[in-house]
Coordinates of C-alpha atoms in Angstrom, one line a residue:
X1 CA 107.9 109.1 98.9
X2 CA 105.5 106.9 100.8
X3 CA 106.1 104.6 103.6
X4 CA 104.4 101.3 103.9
X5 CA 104.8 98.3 105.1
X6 CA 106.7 95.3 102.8
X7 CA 104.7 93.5 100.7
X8 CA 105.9 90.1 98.5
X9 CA 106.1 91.8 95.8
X10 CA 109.2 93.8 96.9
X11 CA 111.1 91.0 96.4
X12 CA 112.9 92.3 93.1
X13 CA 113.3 95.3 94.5
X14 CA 115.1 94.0 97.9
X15 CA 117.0 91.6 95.7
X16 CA 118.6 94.5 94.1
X17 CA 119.4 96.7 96.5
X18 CA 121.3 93.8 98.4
X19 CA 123.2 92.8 95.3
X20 CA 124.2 96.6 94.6
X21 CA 124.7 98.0 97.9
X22 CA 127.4 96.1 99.6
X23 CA 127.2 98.3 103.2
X24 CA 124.0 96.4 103.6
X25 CA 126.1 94.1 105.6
X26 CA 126.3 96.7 108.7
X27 CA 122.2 96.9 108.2
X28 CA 120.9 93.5 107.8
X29 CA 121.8 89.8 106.9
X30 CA 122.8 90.3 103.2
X31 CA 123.8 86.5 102.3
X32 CA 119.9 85.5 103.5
X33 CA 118.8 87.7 101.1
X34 CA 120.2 85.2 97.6
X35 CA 117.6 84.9 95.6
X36 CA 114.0 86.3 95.0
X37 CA 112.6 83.3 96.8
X38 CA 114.8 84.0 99.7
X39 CA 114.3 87.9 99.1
X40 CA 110.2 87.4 100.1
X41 CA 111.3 85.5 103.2
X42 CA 113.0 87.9 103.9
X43 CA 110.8 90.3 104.0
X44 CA 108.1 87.9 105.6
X45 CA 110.8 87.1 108.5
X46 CA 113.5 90.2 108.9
X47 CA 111.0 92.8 107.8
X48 CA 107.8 91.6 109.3
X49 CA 105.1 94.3 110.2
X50 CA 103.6 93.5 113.8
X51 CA 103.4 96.1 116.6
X52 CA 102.3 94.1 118.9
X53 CA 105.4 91.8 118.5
X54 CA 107.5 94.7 118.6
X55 CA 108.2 95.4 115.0
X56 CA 107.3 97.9 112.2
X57 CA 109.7 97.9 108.8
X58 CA 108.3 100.1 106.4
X59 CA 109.6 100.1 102.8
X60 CA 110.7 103.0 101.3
X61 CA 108.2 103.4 98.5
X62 CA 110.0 105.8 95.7
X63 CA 107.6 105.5 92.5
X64 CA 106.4 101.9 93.4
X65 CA 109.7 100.7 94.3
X66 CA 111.3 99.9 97.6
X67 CA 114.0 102.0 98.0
X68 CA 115.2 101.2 101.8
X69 CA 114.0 100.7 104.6
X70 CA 113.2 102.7 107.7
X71 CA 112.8 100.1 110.6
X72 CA 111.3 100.5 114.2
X73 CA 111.6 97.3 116.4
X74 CA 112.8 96.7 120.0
X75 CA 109.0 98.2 120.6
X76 CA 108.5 98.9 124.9
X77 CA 105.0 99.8 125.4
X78 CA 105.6 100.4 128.9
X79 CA 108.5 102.8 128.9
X80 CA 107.2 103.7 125.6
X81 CA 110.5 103.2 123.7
X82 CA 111.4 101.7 120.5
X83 CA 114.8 101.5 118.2
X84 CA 114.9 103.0 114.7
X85 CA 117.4 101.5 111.9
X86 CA 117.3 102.9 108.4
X87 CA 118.7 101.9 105.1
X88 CA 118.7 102.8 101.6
X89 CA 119.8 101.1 98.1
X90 CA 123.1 102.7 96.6
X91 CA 121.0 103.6 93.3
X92 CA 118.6 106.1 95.9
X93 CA 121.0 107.6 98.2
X94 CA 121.4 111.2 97.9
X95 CA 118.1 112.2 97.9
X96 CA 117.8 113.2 101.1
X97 CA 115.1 109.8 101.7
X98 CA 116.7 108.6 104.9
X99 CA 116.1 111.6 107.0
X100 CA 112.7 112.0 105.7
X101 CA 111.7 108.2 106.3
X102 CA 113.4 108.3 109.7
X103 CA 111.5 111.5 110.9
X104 CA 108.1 110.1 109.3
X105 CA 109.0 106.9 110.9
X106 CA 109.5 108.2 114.2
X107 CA 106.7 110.5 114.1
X108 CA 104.2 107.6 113.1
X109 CA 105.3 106.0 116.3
X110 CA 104.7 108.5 118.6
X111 CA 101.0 109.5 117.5
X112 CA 100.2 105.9 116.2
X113 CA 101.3 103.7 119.1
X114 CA 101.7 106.6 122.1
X115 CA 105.6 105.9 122.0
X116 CA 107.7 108.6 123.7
X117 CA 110.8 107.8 122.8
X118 CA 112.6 106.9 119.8
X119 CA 116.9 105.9 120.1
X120 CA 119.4 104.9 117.1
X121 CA 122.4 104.2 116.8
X122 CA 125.2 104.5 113.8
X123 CA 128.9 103.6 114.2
X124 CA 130.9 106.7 114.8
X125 CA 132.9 106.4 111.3
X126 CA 129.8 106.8 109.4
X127 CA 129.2 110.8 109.3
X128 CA 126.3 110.1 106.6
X129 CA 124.4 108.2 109.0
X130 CA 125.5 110.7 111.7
X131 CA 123.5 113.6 109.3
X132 CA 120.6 111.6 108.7
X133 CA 120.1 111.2 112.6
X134 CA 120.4 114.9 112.6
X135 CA 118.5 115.5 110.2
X136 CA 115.3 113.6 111.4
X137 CA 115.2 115.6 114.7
X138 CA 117.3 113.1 116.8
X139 CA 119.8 114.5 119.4
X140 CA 123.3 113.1 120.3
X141 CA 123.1 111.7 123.4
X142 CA 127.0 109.9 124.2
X143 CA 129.5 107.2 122.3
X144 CA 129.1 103.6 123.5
X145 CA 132.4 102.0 123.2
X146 CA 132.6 99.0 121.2
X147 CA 129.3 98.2 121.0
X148 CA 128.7 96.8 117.6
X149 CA 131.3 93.9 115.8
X150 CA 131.2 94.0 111.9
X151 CA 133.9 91.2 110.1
X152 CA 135.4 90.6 113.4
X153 CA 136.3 94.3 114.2
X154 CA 134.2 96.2 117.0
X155 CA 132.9 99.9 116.3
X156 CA 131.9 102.9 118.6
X157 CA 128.4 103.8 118.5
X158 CA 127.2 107.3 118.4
X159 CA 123.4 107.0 120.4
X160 CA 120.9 110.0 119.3
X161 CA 117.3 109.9 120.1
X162 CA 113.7 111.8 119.7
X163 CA 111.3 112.5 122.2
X164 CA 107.5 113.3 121.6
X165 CA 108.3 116.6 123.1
X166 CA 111.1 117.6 120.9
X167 CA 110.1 119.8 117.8
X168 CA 109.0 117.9 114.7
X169 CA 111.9 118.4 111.8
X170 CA 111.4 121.0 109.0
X171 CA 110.9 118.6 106.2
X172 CA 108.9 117.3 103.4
X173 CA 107.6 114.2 105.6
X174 CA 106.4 111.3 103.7
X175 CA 102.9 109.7 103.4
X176 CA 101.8 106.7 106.0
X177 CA 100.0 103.8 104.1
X178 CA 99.0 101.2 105.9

């Protein structure tokens, strides 16, 4: 597993996950996401790679293909704080690929761009995204009451976060290509 950052050619690959992997709709704008035309602006747009605009989405790379996404945006250079989002296609989950791209993701951050912290979030009814968190070194940190709306219904958010201090996560971290 490597991370890198989108190319156009991920289009097919982004295409399908969206058209397979109906959850998406908690992660990301799914209906902008129609066609393979649509599926590179997408990338171009919603999965842009610019640090100094605050932004890093690295694709998933399982074998060539993008498998999901592992997302840092929301970038504060001078708290040194960023937000971390993650996703992965239905066909790849399983494999134990979010927790790995979260931690690497997180990780890159801290020695690449000096950040010092590292927050998510996942709604409090999703105990897989809960695990990931977990699994990628980020602590719990409190429940934020109705934070997010999904199809007109509000969720509870679960908040964890990493710190450069805190121990890096016993796994198989995945290669940086950039």
């Amino acid at each position: 597993m490597t991370l890198r950052p989108w190319r156009p050619d991920d289009a097919a690959s982004l295409l399908a996950a969206v058209q397979a992997t109906p959850d998406l709709d908690t992660q990301m704008n799914r209906s902008a996401v129609h066609g393979l035309e649509a599926a590179e602006e997408y990338i171009h747009s919603a999965l842009a790679w610019d640090p100094d605009a605050g932004t890093c989405s690295f694709a998933i790379d399982v074998d060539g293909r993008a498998a999901g996404n592992a997302g840092l945006s929301h970038m504060d250079y001078r708290h040194r704080t960023a937000w971390l989002s993650y996703w992965i296609a239905s066909d790849s989950r399983g494999l134990g690929l979010a927790g790995r791209a979260a931690a690497g993701a997180a990780g890159w951050a801290i020695q690449e761009l000096n950040l010092f912290r590292i927050e998510l979030g996942h709604r409090v009814n999703n105990p897989a995204s809960c695990a990931v968190a977990k699994r990628a070194g980020f602590l719990p940190e409190g429940i934020e009451r109705s934070k997010l709306e999904y199809g007109g219904l509000r969720f509870d958010v679960e908040t964890h976060a990493r710190l450069a201090t805190d121990p890096v996560p016993a796994l198989d971290l995945p290669t940086t290509k950039l």
